[in-house]
XYZ file of C-alpha atoms in Angstrom:
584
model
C 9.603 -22.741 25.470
C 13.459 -21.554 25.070
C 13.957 -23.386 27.736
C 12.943 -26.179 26.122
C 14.797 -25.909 23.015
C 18.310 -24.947 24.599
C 17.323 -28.918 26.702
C 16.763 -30.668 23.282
C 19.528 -28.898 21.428
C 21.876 -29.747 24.421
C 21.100 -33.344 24.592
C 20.800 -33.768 20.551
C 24.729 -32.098 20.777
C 25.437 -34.309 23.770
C 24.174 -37.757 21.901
C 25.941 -36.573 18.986
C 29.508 -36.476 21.018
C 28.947 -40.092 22.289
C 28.344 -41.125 18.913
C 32.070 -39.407 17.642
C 33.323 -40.742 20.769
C 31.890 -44.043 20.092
C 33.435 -44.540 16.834
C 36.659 -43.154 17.588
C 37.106 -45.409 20.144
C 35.391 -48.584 18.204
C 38.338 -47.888 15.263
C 41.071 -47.333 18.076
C 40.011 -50.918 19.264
C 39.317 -52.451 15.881
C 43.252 -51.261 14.905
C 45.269 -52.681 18.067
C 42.976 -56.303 18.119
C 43.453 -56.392 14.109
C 46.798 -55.536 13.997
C 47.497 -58.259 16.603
C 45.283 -60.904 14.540
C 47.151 -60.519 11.346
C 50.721 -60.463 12.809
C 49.752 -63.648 14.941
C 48.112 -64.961 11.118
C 50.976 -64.704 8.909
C 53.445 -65.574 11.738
C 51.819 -68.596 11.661
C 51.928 -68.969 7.990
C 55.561 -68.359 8.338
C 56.229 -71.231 11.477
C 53.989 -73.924 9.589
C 56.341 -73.210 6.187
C 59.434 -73.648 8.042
C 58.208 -76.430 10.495
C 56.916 -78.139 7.129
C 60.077 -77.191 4.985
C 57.646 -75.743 2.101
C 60.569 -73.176 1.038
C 62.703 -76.526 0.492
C 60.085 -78.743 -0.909
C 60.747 -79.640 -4.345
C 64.543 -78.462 -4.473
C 67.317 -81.290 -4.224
C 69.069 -80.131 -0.851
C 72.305 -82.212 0.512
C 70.831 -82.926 3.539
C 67.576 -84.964 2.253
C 67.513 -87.953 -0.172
C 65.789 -87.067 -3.347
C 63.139 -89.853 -2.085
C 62.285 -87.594 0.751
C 62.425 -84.328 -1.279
C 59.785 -85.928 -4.144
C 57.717 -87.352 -1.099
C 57.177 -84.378 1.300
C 56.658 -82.112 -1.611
C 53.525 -84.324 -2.795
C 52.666 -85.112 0.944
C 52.337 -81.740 2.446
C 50.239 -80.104 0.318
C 47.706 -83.207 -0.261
C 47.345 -83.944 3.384
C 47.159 -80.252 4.193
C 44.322 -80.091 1.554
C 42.805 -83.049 3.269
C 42.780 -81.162 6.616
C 41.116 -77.978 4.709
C 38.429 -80.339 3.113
C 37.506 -81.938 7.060
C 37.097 -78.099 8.473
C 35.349 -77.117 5.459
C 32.865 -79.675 6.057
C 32.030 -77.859 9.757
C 30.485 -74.652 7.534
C 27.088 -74.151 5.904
C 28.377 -74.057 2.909
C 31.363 -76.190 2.224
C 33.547 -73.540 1.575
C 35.655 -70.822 3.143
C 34.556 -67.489 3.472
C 36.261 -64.823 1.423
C 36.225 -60.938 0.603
C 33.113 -61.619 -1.441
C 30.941 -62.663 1.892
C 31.992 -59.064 3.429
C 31.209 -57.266 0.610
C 27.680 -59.067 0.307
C 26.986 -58.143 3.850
C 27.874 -54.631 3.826
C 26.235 -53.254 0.467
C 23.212 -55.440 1.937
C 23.170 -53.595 4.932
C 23.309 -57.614 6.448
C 26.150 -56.813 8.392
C 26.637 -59.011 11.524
C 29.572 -60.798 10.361
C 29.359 -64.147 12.469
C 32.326 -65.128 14.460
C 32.183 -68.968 13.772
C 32.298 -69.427 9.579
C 35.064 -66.530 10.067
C 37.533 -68.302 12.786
C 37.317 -71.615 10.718
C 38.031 -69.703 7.401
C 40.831 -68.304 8.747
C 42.162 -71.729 10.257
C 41.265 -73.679 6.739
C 43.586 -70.302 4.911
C 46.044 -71.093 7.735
C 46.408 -74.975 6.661
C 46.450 -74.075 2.969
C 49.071 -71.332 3.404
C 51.307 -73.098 5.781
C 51.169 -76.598 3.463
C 51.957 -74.562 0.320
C 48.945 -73.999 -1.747
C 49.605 -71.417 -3.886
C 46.598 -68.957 -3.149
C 46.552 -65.418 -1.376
C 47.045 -64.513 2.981
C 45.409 -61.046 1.989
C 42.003 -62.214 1.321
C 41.202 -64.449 4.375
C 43.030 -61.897 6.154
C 40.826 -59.305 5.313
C 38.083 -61.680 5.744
C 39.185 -62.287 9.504
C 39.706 -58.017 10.002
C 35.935 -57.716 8.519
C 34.614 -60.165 11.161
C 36.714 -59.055 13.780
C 35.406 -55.820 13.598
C 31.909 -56.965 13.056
C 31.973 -58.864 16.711
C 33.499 -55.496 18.103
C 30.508 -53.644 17.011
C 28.177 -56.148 18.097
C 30.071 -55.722 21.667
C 29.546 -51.779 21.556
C 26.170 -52.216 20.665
C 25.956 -50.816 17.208
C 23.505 -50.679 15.086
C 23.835 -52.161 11.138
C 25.228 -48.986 9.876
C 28.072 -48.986 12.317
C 28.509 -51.982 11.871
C 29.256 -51.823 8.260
C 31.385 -49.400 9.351
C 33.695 -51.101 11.819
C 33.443 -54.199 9.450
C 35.488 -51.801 7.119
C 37.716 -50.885 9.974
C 39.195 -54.389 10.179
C 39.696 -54.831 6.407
C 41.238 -51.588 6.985
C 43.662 -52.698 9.294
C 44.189 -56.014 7.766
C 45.635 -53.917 4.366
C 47.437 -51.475 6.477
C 49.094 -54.058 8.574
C 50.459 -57.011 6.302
C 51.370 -53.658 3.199
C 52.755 -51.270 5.898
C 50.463 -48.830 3.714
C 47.637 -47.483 6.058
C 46.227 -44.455 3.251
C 45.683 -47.725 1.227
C 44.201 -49.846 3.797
C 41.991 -46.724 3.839
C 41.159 -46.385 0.396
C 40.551 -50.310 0.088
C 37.920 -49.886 2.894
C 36.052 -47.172 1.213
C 36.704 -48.426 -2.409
C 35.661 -52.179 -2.504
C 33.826 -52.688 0.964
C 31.791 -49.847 1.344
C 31.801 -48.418 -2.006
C 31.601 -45.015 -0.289
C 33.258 -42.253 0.846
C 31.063 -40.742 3.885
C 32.538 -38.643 6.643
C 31.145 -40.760 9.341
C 32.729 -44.347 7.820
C 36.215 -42.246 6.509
C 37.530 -41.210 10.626
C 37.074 -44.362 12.657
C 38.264 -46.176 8.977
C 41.045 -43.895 9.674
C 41.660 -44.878 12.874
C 41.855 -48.232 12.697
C 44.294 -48.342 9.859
C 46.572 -45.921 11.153
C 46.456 -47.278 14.381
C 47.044 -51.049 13.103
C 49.953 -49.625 11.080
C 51.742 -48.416 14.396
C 50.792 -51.409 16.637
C 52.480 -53.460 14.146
C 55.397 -51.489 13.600
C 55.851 -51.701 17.782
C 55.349 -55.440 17.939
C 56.701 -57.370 14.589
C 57.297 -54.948 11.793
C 56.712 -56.749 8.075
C 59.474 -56.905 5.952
C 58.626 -54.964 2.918
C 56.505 -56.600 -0.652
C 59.440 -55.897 -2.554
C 62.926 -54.275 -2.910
C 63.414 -51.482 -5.785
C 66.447 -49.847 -5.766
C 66.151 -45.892 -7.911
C 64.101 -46.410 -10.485
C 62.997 -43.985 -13.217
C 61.204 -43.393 -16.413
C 63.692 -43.059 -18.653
C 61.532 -41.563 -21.810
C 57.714 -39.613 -21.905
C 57.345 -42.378 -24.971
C 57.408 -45.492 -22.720
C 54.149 -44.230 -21.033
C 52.870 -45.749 -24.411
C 54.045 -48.716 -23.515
C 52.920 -48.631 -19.856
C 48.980 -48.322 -21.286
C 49.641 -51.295 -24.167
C 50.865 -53.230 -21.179
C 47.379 -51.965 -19.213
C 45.492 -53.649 -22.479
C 47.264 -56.833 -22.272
C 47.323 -56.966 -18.749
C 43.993 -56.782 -18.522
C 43.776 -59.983 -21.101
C 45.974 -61.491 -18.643
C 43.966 -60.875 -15.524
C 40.412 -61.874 -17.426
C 42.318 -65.062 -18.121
C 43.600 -65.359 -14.496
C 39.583 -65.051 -13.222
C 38.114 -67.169 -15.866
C 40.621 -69.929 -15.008
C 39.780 -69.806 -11.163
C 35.983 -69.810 -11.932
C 36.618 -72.340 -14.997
C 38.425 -74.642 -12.207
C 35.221 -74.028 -9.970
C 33.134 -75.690 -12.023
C 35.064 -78.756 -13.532
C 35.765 -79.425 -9.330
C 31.791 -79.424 -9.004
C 31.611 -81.833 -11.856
C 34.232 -83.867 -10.633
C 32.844 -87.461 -8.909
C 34.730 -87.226 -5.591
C 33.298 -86.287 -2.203
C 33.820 -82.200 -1.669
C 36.230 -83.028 1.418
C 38.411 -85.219 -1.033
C 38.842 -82.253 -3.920
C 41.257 -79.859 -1.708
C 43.646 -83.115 -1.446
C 43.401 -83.910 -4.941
C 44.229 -80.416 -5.979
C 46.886 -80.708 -3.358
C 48.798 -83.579 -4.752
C 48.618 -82.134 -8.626
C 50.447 -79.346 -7.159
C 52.663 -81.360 -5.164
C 53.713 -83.032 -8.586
C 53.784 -79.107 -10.525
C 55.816 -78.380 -7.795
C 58.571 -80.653 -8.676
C 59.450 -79.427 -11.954
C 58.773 -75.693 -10.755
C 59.005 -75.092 -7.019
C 58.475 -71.851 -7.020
C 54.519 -72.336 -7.440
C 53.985 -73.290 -4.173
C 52.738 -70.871 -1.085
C 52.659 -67.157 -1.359
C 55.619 -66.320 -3.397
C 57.339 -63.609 -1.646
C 60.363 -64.487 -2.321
C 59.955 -64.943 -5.858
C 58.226 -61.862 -6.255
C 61.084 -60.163 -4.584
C 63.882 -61.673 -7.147
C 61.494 -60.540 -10.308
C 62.640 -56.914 -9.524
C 66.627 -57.808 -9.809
C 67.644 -57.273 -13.480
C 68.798 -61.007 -14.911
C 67.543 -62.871 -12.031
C 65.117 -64.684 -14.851
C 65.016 -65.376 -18.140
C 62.315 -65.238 -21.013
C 61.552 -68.773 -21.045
C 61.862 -68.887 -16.848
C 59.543 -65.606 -16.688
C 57.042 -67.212 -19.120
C 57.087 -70.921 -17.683
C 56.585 -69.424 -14.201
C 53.723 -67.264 -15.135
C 51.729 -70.280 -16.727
C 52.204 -72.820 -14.104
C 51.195 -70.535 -10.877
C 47.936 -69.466 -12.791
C 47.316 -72.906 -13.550
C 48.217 -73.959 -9.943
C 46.164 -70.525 -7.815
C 42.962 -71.811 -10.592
C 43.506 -75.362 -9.275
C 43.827 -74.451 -5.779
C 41.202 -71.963 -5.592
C 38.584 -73.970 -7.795
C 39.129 -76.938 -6.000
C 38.566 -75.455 -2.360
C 42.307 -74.591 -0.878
C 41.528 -71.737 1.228
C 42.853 -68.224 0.540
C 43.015 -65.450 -1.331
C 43.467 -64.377 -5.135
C 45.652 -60.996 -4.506
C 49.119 -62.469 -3.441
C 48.931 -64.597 -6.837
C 47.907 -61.851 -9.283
C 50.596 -59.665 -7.749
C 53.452 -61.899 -8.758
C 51.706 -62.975 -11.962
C 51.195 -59.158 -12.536
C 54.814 -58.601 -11.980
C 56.442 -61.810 -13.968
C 54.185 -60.479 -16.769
C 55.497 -57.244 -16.322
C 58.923 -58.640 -16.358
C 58.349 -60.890 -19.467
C 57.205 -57.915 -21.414
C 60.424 -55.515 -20.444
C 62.434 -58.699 -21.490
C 61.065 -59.114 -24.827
C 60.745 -55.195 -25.768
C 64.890 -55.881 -25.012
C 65.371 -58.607 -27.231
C 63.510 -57.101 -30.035
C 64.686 -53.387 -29.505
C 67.981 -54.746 -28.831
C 71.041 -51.921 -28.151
C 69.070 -49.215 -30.330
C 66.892 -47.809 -27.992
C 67.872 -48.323 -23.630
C 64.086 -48.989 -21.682
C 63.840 -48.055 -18.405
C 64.242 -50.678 -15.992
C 62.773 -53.904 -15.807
C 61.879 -53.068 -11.990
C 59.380 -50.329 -13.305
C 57.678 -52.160 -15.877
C 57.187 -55.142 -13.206
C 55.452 -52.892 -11.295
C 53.579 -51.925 -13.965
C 52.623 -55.422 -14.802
C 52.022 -56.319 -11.525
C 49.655 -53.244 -10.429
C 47.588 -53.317 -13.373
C 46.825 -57.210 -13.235
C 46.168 -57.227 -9.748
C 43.899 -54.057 -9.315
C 41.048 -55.685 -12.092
C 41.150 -58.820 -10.152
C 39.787 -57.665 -7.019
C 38.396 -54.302 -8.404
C 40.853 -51.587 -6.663
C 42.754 -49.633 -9.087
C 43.120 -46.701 -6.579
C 44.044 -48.723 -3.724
C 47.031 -50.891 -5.971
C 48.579 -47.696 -7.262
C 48.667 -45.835 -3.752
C 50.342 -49.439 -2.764
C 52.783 -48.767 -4.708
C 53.585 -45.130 -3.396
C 53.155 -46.256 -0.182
C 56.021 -48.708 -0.507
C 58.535 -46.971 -2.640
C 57.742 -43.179 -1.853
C 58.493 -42.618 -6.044
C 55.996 -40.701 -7.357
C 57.483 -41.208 -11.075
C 56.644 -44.967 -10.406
C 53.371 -44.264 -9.631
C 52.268 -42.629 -12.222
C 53.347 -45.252 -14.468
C 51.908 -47.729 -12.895
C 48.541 -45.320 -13.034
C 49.179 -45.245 -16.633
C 48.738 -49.262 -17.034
C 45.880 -49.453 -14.500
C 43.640 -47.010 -16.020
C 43.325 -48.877 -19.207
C 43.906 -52.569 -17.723
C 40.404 -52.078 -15.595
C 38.714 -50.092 -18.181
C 38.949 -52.778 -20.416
C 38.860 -56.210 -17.566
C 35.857 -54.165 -16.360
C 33.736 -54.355 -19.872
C 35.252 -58.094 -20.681
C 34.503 -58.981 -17.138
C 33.079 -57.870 -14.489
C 34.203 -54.891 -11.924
C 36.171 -57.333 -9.827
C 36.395 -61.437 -9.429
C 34.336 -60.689 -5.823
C 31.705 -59.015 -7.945
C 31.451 -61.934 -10.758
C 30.960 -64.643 -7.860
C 28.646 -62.828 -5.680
C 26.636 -62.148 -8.844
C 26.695 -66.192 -10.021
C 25.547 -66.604 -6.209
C 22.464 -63.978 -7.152
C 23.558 -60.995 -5.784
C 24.283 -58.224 -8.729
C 25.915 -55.148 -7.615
C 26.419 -53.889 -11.131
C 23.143 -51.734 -11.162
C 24.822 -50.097 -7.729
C 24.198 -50.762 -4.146
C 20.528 -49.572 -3.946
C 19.442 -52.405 -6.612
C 21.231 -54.452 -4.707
C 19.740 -54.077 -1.298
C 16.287 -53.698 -3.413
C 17.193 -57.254 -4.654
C 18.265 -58.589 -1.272
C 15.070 -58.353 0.407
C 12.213 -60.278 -0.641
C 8.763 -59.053 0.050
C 7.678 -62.044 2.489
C 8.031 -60.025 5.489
C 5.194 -57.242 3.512
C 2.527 -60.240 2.833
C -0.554 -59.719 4.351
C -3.355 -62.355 5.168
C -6.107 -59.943 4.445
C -7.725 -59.830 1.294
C -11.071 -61.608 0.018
C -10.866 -64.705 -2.504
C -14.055 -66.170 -4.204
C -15.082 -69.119 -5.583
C -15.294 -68.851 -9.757
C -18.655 -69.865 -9.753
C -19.982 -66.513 -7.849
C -22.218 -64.173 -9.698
C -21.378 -60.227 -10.259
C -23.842 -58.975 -7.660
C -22.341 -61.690 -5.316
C -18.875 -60.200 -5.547
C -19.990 -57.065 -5.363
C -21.742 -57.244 -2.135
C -18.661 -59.695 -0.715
C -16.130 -56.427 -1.666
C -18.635 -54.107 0.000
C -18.756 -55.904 3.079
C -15.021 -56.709 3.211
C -14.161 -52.917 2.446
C -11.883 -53.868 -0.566
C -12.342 -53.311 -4.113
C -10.447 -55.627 -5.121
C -11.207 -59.602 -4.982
C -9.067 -62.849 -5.910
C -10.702 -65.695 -7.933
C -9.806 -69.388 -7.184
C -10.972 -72.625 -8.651
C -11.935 -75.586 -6.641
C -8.563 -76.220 -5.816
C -8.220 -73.137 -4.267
C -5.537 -72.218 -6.849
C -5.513 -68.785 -8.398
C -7.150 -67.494 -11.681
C -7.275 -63.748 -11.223
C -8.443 -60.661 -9.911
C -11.813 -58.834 -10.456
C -12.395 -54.941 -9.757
C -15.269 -53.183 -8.292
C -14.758 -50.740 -10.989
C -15.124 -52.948 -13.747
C -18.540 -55.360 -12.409
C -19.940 -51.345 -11.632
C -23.448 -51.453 -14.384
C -23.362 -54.726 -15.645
C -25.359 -57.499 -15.641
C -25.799 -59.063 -11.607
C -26.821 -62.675 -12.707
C -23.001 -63.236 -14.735
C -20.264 -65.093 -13.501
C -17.624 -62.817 -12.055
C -14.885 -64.463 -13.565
C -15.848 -63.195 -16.813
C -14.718 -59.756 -15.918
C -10.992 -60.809 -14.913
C -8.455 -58.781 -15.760
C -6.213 -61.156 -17.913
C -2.703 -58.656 -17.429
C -3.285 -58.640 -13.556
C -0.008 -59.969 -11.980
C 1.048 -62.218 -9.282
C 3.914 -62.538 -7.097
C 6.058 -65.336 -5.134
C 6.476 -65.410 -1.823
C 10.180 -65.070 -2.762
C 9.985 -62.090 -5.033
C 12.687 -59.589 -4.303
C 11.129 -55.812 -3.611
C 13.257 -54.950 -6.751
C 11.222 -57.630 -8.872
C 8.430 -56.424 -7.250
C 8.601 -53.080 -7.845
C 9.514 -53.528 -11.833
C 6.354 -56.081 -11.860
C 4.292 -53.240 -10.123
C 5.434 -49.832 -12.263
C 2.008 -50.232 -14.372
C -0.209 -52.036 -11.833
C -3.400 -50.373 -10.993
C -5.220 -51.784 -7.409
C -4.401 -52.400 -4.335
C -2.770 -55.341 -4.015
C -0.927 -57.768 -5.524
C -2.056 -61.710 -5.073
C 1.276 -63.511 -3.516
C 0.811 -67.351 -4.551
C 3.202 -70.724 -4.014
C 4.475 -72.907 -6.871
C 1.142 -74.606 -6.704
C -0.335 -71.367 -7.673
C -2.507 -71.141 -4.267
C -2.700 -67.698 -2.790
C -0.903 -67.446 0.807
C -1.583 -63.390 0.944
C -1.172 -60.105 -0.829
C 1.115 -57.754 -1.227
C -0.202 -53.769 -0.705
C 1.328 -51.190 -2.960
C 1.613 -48.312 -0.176
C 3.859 -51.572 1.965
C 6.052 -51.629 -1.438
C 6.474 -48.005 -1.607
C 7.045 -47.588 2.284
C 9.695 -50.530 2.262
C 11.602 -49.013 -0.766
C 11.834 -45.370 1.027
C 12.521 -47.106 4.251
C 15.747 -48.673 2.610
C 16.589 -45.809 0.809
C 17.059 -43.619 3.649
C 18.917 -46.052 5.582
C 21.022 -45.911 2.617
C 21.211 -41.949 2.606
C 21.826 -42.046 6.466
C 24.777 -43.889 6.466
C 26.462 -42.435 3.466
C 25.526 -39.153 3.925
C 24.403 -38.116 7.078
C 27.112 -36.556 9.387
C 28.051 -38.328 12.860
């Protein structure tokens, strides 16, 4: 018998080796491939904006006619919105894939990312990026990582809880590679994909971004977000500051969300064929773009020039700010591809600047701010972080890139109250607002959620006893003893439901009356679509044993046990505990 035991403990030790070795080597995989992807993604961005002069379009240069200047900046973006529109058509849906889709799958326990919608996401983000829309490379690349990790898994093998883990791998790397800030590719995995922090998800997480943050390093190191020379905190007082910037921040980034889902909707309104709408939003940039080039594409150059003192004024700052919201809501709610990050960093960081510019001109020489640099950041970090739910994640961005810890705490200063107070005006994130108009609510935390994403059509059972309302009480009776139930389902002539009768209740009365009399008038009924969440809320003061599942027509198609309910909740619920709490 100790024989035995030593066997089993030896082989449960030995299966729990492969299992570390297995992950280990799934993240080590998941970093070099994702690292590679999202160099080879936004070099691409880069060779389509030079090959289609995007960084020119809309400026007068010597070398091009203003005729050709106003045309190509029009052109390119409202053919390249065209092209979007035609591969859009090619997915289920009609749109690109974002962040949102990853997180669905993952708190769902869905996993199994599919290759296809991902590959032509990414190409439809690659045509809006490289033609100048002005949306995000961090969200389809995160996007891509998620599914790239996802088909690794399925290659291992892996079940749906590694899965969900290596899906967090890639968005892992995809953070760590494009930020040169692996801890924050780390903490983005953990923070708005899995919404966990096991042991078992944190080391091949780990892995991967660490691991994408030297393979890009070796092959094409990024140039950094942005420059910032010393800065410092000048006075404890301007942390006051730093939080009323949080509050109106926060205003800011509600508006910044509201305008993208605000766009959404007028686009679905709008009488023109779905494949049309990216063009149309293309060519009202194109024409934005003339008075204000800077709106189109990414913005990193921009962004860079906010952080040098005087390189915009008040009225520049302010104009800016309003026309690239206007233009990422257009873009975005019109079906450009991409992501919503890139934007609310550099309106985070104009904001930012715009608020240091004014506190000058009304404070004037009596009182010297610290610099415009920190209160950009400020600005910058605590839009951004509401906007796609990350407050952790934006300020260790921030450490990451300019190793000053005084900075950072600032810019914790303005994100604590900026998603404190987008959260309640809001929602937790824009990814949580649309997954929840799409019927997926994560606010009542994941295990509602997977509760709500499985319906109970896969517990419906075709045995349970249904009798005509004309049969007497001794008739049902006998029909329930012979059937073994104690429980029976009345229908009309039309087979269509009209309640349930008990043993219990026809026990001592009168055999000759109609059964139907005796139906219980509270009983409940379920659709074959009813989520196990709905189910279980219909079911907390149901007495029987099962519950009649009918069709819009009200006809009965099965029941529904209460022990199946019960089982199917635990079931989920320790597939839940397992993978964020059991060890690997």
């Amino acid at each position: 018998m100790a024989g035995g035991l030593i066997k089993t403990t030896n082989q449960y030790a030995l299966k729990q080796v492969s299992l570390v070795i297995k992950m280990a080597g799934l993240g080590l995989v998941i970093g070099v491939t994702g690292a590679i992807l999202a160099i080879a993604f936004v070099a691409g961005v880069q060779w389509l904006n030079d090959t289609l002069l995007v960084a020119l379009l809309g400026q007068v240069k010597e070398e091009y006619s203003l005729s050709i200047i106003v045309a190509a900046t029009i052109a390119v973006p409202t053919l390249g919105g065209l092209l979007v529109g035609i591969i859009q058509q090619s997915l289920k849906e009609h749109r690109s894939h974002t962040p949102a889709d990853i997180i669905a799958a993952v708190q769902t326990r869905r996993g199994r990312l599919p290759a296809r919608p991902a590959t032509l996401s990414g190409l439809a983000a690659l045509v809006s990026l490289g033609s100048g829309a002005s949306v995000g490379q961090y969200g389809p690349l995160v996007h891509m990582g998620g599914s790239l990790g996802s088909v690794w898994a399925r290659l291992f093998r892996a079940d749906v809880t590694l899965d969900n883990i290596a899906i967090a791998c890639g968005v892992a790397v995809a953070i760590s590679t494009v930020f040169n800030a692996p801890i924050a590719g780390i903490l983005f995995a953990h923070e708005v994909i899995l919404r966990h922090y096991a042991l078992r998800a944190f080391a091949p997480v780990a892995v991967a971004s660490v691991v994408g943050y030297l393979a890009t390093n070796v092959m094409l190191p990024q140039p950094p977000l942005f420059y910032i020379e010393a800065a410092s905190v000048l006075h404890h007082w301007e942390y006051g500051l730093f939080l009323l910037l949080g509050v109106a921040s926060a205003l800011l980034a509600v508006g910044y969300m509201q305008a993208i889902l605000l766009a959404s909707r007028v686009a679905q309104h709008l009488s023109l064929p779905s494949v049309f709408k990216p063009a149309f939003a293309g060519a009202l940039l194109g024409l934005m773009a003339l008075w204000v080039p800077e709106i189109l594409g990414v913005g990193g150059e921009t962004l860079r020039l906010i952080f040098v003192e005087g390189s915009f004024g008040a009225v520049d700052l302010l104009t800016l700010l309003v026309l690239k919201l206007i233009a990422t809501a257009l873009c975005l709610g019109f079906g450009f591809a991409g992501g919503v990050f890139s934007p609310a960093l550099l309106i985070g960081s104009l904001f930012g600047a715009l608020f240091a510019t004014l506190l000058g001109m009304v404070l004037g020489d009596t009182l010297m701010l610290s610099s415009l640099a920190v209160y950009a950041i400020c600005g910058m970090i605590a839009v951004s972080a509401p906007v796609i739910g990350a407050p952790l994640t934006t300020v260790v961005i921030v450490f990451e890139l300019t190793g000053n810890y005084e900075l950072t705490i600032a810019a914790l200063a303005s994100v604590a109250l900026a998603n404190l107070f987008a959260s309640q005006w809001f929602d937790r994130s824009l990814f949580d607002r649309q997954l929840r108009d799409r019927g997926l609510d994560l606010s009542g935390g994941r295990s509602k959620a997977l509760l709500m994403s499985r319906s109970i059509q896969d517990l419906t059972s075709d045995h349970y006893l249904s009798l005509p309302e004309q049969v007497t009480v001794g008739e049902a009776c006998r029909s329930m003893a012979q059937f073994g139930s104690s429980d029976a389902y009345i229908v009309d002539a039309k087979k269509c439901y009209q309640g349930t009768v008990h043993l219990a209740s026809l026990t001592g009365v009168d055999s000759e009356l109609l059964a139907k009399s005796f139906v219980q008038v509270k009983d409940c009924a379920l659709q074959a679509d009813t989520s196990l969440w709905s189910a279980m809320y219909v079911l907390r003061h149901f007495i029987g044993e099962g519950v009649p599942v009918i069709d819009a027509q009200q006809h009965i198609v099965g029941t529904v046990f209460e022990s199946d309910l019960i089982s199917a909740y635990l079931d989920l619920m320790e597939e839940m505990r397992k993978e964020e709490y059991a060890t690997p």
